[in-house]
CSV table of C-alpha atoms in Angstrom, one decimal:
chain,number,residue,atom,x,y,z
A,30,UNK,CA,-0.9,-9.4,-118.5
A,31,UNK,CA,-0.8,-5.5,-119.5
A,32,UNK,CA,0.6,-3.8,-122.2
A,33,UNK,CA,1.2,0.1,-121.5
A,34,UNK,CA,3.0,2.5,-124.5
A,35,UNK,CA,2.9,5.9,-124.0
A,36,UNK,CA,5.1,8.7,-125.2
A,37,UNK,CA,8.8,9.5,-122.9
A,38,UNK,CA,9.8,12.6,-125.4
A,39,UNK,CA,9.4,14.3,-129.0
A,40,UNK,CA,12.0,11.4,-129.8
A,41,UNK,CA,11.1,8.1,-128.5
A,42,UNK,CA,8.6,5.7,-127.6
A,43,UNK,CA,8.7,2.7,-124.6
A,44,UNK,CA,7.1,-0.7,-125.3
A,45,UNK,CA,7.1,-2.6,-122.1
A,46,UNK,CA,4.5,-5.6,-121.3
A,47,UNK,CA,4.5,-8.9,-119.7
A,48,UNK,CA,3.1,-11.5,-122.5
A,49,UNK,CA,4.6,-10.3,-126.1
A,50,UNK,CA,1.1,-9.4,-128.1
A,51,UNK,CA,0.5,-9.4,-131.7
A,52,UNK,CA,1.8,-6.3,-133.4
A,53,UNK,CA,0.3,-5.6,-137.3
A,54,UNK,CA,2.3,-2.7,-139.0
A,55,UNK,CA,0.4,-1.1,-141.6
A,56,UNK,CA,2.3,1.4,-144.0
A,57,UNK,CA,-0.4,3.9,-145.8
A,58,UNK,CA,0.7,6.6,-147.8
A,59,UNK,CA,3.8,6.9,-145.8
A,60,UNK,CA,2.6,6.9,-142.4
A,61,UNK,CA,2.8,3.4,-140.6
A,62,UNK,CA,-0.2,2.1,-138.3
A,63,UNK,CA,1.0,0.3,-135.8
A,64,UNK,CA,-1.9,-2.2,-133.9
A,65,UNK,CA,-1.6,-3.8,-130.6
A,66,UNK,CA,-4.3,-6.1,-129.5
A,67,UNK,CA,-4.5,-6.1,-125.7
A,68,UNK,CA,-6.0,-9.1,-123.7
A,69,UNK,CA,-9.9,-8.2,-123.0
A,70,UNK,CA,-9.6,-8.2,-119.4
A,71,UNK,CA,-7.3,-5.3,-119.3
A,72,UNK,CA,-10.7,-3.7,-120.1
A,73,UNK,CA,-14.3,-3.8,-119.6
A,74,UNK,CA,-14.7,-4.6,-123.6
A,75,UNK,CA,-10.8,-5.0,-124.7
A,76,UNK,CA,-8.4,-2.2,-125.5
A,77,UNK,CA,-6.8,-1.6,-129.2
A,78,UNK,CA,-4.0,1.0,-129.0
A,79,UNK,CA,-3.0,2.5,-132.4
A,80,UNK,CA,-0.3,4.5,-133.4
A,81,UNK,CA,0.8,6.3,-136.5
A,82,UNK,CA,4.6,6.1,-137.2
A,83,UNK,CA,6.7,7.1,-140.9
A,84,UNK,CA,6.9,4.5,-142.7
A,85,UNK,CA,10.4,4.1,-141.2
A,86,UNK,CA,9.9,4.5,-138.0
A,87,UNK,CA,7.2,1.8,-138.2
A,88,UNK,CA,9.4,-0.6,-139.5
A,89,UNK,CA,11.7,-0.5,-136.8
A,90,UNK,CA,9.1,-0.6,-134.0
A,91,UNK,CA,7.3,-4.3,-136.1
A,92,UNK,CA,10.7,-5.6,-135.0
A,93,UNK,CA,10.8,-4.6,-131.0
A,94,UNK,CA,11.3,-6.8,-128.5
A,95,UNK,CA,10.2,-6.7,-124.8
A,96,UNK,CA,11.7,-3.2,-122.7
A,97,UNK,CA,13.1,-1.5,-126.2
A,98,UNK,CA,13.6,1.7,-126.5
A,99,UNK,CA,12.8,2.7,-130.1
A,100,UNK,CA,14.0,6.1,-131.6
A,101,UNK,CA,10.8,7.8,-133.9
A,102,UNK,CA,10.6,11.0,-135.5
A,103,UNK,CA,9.4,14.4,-134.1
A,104,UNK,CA,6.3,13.9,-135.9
A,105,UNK,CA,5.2,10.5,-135.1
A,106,UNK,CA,1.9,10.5,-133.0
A,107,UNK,CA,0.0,7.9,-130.8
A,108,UNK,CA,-3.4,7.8,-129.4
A,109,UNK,CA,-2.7,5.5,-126.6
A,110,UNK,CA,-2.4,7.8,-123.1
A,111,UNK,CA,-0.3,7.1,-120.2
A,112,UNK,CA,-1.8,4.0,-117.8
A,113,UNK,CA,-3.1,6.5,-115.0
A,114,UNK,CA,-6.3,7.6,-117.8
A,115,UNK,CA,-6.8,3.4,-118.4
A,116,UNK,CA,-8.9,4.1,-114.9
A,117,UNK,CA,-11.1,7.3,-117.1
A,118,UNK,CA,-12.7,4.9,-119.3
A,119,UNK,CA,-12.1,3.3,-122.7
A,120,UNK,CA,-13.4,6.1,-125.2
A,121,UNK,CA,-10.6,8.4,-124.3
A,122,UNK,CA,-8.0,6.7,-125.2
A,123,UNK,CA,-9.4,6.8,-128.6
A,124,UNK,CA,-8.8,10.5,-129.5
A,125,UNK,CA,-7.3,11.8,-132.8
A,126,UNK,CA,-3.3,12.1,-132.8
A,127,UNK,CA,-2.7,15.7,-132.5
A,128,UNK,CA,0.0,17.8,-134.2
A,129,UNK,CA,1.0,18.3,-137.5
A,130,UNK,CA,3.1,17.0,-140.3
A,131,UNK,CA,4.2,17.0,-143.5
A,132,UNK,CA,2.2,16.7,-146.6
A,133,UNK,CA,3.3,17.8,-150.2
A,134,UNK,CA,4.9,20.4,-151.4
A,135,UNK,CA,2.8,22.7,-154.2
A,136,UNK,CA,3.5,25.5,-156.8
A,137,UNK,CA,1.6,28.5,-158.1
A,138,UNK,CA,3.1,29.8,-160.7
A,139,UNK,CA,6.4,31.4,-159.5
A,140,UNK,CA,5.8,30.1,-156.1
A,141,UNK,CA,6.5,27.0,-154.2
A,142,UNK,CA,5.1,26.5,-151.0
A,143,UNK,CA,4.2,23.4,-148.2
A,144,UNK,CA,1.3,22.6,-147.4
A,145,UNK,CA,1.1,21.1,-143.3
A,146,UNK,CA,-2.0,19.6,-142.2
A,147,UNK,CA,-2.8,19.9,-138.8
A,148,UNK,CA,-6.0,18.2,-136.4
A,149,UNK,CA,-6.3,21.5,-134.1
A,150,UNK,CA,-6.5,24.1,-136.7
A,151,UNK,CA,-9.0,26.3,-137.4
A,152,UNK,CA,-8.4,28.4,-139.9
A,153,UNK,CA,-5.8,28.9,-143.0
A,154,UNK,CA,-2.9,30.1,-142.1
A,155,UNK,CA,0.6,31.2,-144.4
A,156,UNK,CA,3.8,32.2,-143.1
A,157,UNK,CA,6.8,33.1,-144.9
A,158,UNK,CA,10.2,32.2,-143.1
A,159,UNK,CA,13.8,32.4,-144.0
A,160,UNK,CA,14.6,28.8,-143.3
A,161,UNK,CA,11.2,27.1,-144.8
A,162,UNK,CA,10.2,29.5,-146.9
A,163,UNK,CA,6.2,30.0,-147.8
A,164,UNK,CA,4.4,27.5,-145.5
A,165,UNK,CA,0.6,27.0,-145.4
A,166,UNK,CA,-1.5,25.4,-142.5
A,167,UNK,CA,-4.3,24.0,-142.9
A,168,UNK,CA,-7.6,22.2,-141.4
A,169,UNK,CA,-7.3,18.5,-142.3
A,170,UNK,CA,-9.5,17.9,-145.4
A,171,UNK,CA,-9.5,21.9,-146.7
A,172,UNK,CA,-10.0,21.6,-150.5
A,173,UNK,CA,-6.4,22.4,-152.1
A,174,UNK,CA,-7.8,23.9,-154.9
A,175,UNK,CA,-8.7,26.9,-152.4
A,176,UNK,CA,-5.5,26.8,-150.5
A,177,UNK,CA,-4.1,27.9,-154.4
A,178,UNK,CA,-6.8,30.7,-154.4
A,179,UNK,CA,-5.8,31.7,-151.1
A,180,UNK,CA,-1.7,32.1,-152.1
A,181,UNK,CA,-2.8,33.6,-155.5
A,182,UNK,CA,-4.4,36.2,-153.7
A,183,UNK,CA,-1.5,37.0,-151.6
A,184,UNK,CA,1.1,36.5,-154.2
A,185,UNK,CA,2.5,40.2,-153.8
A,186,UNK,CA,3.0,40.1,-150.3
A,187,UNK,CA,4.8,36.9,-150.8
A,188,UNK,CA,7.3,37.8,-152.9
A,189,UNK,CA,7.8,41.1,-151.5
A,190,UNK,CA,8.8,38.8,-148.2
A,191,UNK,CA,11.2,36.9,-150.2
A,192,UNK,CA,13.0,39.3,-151.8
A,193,UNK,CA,13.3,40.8,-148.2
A,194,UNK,CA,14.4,37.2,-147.1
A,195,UNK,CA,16.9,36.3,-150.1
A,196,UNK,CA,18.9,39.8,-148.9
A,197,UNK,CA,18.6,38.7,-145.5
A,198,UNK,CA,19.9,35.4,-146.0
A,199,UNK,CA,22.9,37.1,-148.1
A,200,UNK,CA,23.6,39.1,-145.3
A,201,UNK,CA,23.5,36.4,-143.3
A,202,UNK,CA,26.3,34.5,-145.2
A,203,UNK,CA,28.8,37.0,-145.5
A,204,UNK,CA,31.9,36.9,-148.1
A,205,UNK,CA,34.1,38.4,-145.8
A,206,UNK,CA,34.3,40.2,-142.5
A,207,UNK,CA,36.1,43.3,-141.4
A,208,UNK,CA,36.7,44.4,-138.5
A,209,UNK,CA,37.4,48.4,-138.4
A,210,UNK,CA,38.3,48.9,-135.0
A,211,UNK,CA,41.9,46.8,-135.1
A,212,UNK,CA,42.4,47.4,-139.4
A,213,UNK,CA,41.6,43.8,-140.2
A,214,UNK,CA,39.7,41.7,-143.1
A,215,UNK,CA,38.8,38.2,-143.5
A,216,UNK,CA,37.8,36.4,-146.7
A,217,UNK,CA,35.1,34.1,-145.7
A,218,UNK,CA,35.0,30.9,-147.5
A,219,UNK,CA,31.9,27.4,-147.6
A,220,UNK,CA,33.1,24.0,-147.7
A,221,UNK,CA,30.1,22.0,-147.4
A,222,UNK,CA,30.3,18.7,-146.1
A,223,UNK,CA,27.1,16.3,-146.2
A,224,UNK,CA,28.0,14.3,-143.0
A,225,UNK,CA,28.3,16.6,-140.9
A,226,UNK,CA,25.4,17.7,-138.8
A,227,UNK,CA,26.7,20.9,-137.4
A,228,UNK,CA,28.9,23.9,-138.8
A,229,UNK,CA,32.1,24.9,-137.8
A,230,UNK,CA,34.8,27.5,-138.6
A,231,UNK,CA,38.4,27.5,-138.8
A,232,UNK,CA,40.5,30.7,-139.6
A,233,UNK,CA,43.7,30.2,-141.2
A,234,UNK,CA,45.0,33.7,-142.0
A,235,UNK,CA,43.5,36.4,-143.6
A,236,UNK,CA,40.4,33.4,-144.5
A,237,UNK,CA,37.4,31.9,-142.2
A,238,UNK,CA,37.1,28.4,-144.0
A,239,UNK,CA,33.1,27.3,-142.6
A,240,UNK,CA,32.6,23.5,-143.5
A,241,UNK,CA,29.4,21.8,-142.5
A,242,UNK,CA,25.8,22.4,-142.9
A,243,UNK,CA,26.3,26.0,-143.3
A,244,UNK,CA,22.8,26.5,-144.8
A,245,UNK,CA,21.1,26.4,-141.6
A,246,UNK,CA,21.3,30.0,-140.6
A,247,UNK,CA,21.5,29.3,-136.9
A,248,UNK,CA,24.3,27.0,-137.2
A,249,UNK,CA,25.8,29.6,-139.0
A,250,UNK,CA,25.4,32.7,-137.5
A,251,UNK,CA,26.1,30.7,-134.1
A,252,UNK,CA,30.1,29.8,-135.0
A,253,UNK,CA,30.8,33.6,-136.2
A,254,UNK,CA,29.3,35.0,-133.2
A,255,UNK,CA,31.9,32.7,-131.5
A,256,UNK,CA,34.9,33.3,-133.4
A,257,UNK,CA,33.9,37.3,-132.8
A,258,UNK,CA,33.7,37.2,-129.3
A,259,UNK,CA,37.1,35.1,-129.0
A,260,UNK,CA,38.3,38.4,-131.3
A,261,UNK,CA,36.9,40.6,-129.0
A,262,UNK,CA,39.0,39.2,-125.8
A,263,UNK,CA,41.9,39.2,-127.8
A,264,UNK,CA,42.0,42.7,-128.7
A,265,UNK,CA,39.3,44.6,-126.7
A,266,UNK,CA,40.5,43.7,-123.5
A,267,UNK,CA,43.9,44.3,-123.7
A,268,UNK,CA,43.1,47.6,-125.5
A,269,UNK,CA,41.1,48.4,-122.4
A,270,UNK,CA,44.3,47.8,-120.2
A,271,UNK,CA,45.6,50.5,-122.3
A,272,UNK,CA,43.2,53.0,-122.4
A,273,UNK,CA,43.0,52.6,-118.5
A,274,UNK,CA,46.5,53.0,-117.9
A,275,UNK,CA,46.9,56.1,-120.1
A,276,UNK,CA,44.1,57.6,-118.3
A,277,UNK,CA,44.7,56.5,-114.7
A,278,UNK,CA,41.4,55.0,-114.1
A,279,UNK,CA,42.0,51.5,-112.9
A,280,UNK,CA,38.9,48.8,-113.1
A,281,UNK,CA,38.3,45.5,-111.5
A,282,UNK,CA,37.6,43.1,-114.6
A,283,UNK,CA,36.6,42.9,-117.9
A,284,UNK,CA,33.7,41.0,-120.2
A,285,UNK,CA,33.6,40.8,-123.7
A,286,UNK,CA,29.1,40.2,-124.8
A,287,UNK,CA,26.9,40.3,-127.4
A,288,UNK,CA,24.7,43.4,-126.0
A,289,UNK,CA,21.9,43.9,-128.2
A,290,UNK,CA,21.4,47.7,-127.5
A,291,UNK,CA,24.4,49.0,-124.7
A,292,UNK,CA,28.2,49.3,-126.5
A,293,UNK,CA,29.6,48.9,-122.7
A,294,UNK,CA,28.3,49.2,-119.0
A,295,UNK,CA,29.9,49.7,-115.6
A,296,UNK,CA,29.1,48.1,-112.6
A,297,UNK,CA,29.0,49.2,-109.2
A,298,UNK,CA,32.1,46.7,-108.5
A,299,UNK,CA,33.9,48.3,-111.5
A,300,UNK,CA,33.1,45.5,-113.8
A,301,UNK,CA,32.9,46.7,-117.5
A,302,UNK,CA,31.6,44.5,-120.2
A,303,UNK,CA,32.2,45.9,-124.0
A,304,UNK,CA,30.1,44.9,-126.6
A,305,UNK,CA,32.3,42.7,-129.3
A,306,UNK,CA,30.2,44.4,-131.9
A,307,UNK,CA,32.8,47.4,-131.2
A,308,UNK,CA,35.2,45.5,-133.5
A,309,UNK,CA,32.8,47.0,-136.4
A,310,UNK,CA,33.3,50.6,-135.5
A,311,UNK,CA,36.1,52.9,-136.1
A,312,UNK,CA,38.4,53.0,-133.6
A,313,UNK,CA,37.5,56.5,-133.0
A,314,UNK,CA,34.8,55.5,-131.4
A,315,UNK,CA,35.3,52.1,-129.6
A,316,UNK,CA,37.9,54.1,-127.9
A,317,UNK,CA,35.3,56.3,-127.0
A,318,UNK,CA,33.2,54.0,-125.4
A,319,UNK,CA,36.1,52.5,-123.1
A,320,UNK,CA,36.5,56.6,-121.9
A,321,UNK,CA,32.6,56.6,-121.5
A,322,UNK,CA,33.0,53.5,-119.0
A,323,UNK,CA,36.3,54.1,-117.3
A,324,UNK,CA,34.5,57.6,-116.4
A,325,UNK,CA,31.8,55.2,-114.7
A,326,UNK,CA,34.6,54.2,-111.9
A,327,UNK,CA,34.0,57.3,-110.7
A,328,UNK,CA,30.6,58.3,-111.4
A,329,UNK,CA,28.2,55.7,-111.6
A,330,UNK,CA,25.4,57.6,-113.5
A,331,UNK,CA,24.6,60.3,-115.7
A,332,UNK,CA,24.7,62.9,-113.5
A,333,UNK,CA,26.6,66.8,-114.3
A,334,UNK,CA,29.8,65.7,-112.6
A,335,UNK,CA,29.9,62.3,-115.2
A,336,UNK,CA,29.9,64.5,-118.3
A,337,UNK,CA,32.5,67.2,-116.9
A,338,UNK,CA,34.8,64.3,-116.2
A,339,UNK,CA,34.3,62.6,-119.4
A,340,UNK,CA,35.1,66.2,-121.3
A,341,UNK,CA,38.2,66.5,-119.4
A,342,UNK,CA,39.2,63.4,-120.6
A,343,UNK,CA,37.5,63.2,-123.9
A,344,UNK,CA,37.3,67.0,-125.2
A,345,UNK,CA,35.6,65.6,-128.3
A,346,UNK,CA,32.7,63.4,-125.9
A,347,UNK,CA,29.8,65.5,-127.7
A,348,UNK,CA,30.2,64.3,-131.4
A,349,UNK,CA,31.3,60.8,-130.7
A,350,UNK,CA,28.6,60.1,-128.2
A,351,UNK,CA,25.9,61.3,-131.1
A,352,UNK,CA,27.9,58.8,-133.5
A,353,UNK,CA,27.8,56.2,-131.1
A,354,UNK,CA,24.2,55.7,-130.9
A,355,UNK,CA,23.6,56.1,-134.6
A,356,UNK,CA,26.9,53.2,-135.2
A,357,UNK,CA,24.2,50.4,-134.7
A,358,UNK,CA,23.9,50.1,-138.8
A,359,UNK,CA,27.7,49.6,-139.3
A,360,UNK,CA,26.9,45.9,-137.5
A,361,UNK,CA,26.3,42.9,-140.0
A,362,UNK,CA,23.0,40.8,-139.4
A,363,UNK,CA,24.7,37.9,-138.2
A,364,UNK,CA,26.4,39.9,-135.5
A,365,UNK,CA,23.4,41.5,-133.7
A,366,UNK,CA,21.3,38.3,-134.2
A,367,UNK,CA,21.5,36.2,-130.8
């Protein structure tokens, strides 16, 4: 007769054992305590394993049977170890849960922030972050009252941060895209729908219509990066071709990236990849940039012979490669996040 539960992700826990035992749930302040009474001679003096749950999770896992598989929160915790440390003695599998979760939310005068407890920290600790805003860490049992001190005195700082964030996030979200290089605008348009877990885009015309959670920034900025690259195959490569033929420099293939730094690059096999970000510049100088690496077919780096080449075919290479590396700022946010 044994009864082993131990942890098989961030997501779920396994229940398996022999003779059902007695399980007591226990919901306290939200959190469920789960209790299984093991028979004494699994151990010199008797095992207990406990586990703390949400209140909902707990209630599912009062009702497993023998071999379920029951889904629990990120933040459930349970001190019971795998059945190798049942060999290491009793007392260890008695340890704290470790972790954090979430505790209440607080304000101080204009601000609102969350307050996480967690068993392994040290210290106070406050971050400010697009997506959860002001968050404060704490020791388990650090008097509130001097968690409020503690934002007071850093109440500048913390607005200052939001205000940076609230433009960010705006810039994140665009009303409308445009795209210099190929003369086109979008009109960007949020349909939010409460059901669906993910984001996704659909352009119909001059208009991007996002539906979905939209308001995760990730989510968000994932699908236009998307739709931009599919943009920048149908127009940057083909405009490639052109350039190429016009200027009798032939290459192998083409990729359309998300570079954070390079606008193009060459490879030894004549394989050029183009940033998709180009679609933001003026077609002055995206074409530029397809010069720049159709002269790499022939010379590889930067050497004399590169740059005499590139000023017989682009009598203008001085100015546009200065504007090129100064262009960075014409990109939204949302395009050079990846």
């Amino acid at each position: 007769m044994k009864a082993f539960v131990w942890v098989l992700g961030y997501d779920c826990v396994l229940v398996t054992y022999r003779v059902p035992q007695r399980v007591e749930i226990h919901v306290r302040n939200g959190w469920g305590l789960c209790h299984v009474s093991l028979p004494p001679h699994v151990g010199r003096t008797g095992l207990n394993v406990w586990e703390y749950y949400h209140d909902e999770c707990a209630g599912a896992i009062g009702q497993f049977q023998q071999n379920r598989v029951v889904n629990r929160c990120g933040n459930c915790r349970t001190v019971f170890r795998p059945p190798d440390t049942m060999r290491r003695g009793v007392r260890r599998l008695h340890r704290r849960p470790t972790g954090g979760f979430e505790l209440r939310v607080r304000k101080v005068g204009s601000i609102t922030y969350s307050i996480k407890d967690h068993w392994n920290a040290k210290q106070v600790r406050l971050r400010v972050t697009p997506e959860r805003g002001v968050e404060v860490t704490r020791p388990k049992g650090f008097p509130l009252r001097e968690i409020d001190k503690f934002v007071r005195s850093h109440r500048e700082g913390i607005e200052e941060a939001l205000e940076a964030y609230e433009e960010q996030r705006q810039d994140l979200a665009p009303d409308d895209v445009v795209l210099h290089a190929i003369g086109q605008k979008w009109t960007v348009t949020y349909n939010p729908e409460s059901n669906s877990p993910g984001c996704s885009l659909h352009e119909n015309g001059d208009e991007l219509r996002i539906s979905g959670d939209y308001e995760n920034t990730d989510l968000l900025t994932e699908v236009l990066r998307m739709w931009l690259s599919g943009k920048g195959r149908q127009h940057l490569v083909p405009w490639l071709n052109t350039v190429s033929d016009e200027l009798d420099l032939p290459y192998a293939m083409a990729i359309v990236r998300g570079q954070k730094t390079r606008w193009g690059s060459c490879s030894g096999r004549k394989t050029i990849s183009l940033n998709r970000n180009l679609l933001f510049l003026d077609p002055s100088l995206a074409r530029y940039v397809m010069v720049h690496e159709l002269s790499h077919t022939e010379h590889l780096d930067h050497s004399v012979a590169f740059w005499n080449r590139l000023g017989e075919l682009e009598p203008n290479y001085l100015s546009l490669d200065k504007a090129t590396k100064s262009a960075h700022d014409l990109v939204p946010t949302w395009a050079r996040m990846e």
